[in-house]
mmCIF file of C-alpha atoms in Angstrom:
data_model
loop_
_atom_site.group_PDB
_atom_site.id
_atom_site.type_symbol
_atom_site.label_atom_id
_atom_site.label_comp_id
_atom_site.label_asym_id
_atom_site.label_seq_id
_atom_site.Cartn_x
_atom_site.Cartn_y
_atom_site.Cartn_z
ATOM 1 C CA UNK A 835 106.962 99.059 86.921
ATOM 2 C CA UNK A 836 107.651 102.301 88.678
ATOM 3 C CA UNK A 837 108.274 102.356 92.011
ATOM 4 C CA UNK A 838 109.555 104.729 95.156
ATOM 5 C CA UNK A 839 111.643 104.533 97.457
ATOM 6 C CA UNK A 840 110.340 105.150 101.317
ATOM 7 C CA UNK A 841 110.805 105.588 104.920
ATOM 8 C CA UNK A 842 108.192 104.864 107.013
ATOM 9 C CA UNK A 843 108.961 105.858 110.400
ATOM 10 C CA UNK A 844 105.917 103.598 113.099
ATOM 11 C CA UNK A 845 105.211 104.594 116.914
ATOM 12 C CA UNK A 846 103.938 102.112 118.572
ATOM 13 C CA UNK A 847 102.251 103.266 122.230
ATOM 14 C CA UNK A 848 100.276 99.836 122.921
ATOM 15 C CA UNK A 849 101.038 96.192 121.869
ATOM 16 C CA UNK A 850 97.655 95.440 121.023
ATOM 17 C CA UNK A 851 97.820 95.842 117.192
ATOM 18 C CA UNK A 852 100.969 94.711 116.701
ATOM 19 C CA UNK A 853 100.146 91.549 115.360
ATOM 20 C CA UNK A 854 98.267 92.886 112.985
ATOM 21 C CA UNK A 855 100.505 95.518 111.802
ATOM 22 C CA UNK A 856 103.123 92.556 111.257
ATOM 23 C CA UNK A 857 100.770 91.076 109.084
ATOM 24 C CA UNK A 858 99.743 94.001 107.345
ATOM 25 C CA UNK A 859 104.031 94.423 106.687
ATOM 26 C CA UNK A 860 104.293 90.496 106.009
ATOM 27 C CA UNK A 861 101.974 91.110 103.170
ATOM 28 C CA UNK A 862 104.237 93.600 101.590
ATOM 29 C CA UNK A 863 107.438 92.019 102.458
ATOM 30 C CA UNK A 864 108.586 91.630 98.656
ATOM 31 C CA UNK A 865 108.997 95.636 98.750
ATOM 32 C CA UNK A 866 110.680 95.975 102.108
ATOM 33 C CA UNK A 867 114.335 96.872 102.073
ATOM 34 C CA UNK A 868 114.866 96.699 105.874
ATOM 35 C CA UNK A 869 113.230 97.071 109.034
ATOM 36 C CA UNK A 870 114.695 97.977 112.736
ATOM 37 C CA UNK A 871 112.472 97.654 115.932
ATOM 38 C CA UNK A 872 113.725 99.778 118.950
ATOM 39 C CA UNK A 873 111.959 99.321 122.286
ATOM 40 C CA UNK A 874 112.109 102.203 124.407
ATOM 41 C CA UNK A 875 111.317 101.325 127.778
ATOM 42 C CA UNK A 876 111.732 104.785 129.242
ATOM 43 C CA UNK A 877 108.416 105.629 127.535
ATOM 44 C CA UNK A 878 106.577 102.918 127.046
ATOM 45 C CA UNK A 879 106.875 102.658 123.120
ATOM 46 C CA UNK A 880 108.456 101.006 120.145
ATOM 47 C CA UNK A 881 110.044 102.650 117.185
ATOM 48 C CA UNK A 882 110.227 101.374 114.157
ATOM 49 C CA UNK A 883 111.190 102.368 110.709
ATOM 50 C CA UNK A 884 110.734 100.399 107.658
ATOM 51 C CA UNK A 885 112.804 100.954 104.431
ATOM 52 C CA UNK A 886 110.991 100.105 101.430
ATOM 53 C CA UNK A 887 110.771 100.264 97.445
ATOM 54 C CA UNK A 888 107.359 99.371 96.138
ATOM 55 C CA UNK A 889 104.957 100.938 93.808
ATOM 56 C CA UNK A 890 103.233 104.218 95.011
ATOM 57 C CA UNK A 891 99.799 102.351 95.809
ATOM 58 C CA UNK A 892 101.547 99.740 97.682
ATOM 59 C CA UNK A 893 102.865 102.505 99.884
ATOM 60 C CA UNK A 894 100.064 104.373 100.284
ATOM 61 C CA UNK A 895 98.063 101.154 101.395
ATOM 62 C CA UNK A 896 100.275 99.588 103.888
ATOM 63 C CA UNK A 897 100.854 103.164 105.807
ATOM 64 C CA UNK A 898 97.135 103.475 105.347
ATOM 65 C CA UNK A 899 96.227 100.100 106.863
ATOM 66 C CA UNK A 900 98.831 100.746 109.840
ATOM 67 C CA UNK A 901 97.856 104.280 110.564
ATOM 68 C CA UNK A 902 94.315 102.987 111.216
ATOM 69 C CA UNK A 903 95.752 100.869 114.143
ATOM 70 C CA UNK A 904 94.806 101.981 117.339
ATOM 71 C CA UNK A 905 98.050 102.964 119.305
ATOM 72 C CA UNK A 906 99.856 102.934 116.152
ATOM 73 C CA UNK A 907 101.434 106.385 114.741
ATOM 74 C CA UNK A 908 103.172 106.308 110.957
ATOM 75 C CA UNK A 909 104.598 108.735 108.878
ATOM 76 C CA UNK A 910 106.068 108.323 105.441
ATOM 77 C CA UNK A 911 108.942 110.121 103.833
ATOM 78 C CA UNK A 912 109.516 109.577 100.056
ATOM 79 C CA UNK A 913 112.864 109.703 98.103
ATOM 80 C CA UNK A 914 112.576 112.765 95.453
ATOM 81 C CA UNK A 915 112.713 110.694 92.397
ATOM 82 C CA UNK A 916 110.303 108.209 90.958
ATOM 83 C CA UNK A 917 112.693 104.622 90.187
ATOM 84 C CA UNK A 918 111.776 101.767 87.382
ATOM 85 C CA UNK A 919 112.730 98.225 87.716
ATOM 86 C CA UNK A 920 115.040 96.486 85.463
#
C-alpha cells in the first residue's frame, strides 16, 4: 500500500468542535505518527500539528472532515516522495 508522509498543522479559535475533531483523528489513529497540542492563551487558540503516514485518501479525508469544523483552520504539508509499506 502506498502511503505519504504529512504534516498537518490545526488552529483551533473556539472549543466547540473539538470533540469532534478528536474523533474525526481517533478514527485515523493507526496512521498518526505523533501529535502535540499547544494552548496559547495570549490569543485565545490552540495549535496543533499532527504527524502522520497514511494513504493519500486517508489524508485528504481527515483534513477535509476537520477543515469543515467551524473555528477550526488546517493545512497540510506533504513529504516529496510517495513511501510503500513493507
Amino acid at each position: 500500500m502506498e502511503t505519504r508522509v504529512a504534516v498537518m498543522a490545526i488552529i483551533v479559535e473556539s472549543t466547540e468542535h473539538v470533540e469532534e475533531m478528536n474523533r474525526i483523528l481517533s478514527e485515523s489513529g493507526r496512521y498518526i505518527i505523533g501529535r502535540m497540542g499547544i494552548p496559547y492563551r495570549q490569543k485565545g487558540i490552540n495549535v496543533i500539528s499532527i504527524a502522520i503516514d497514511a494513504p493519500q485518501d486517508v489524508i485528504s479525508a481527515v483534513s477535509g472532515k476537520i477543515g469543515k469544523l467551524p473555528g477550526v483552520s488546517i493545512k497540510t504539508a506533504y513529504a516529496p516522495s510517495v513511501n510503500k509499506e513493507g
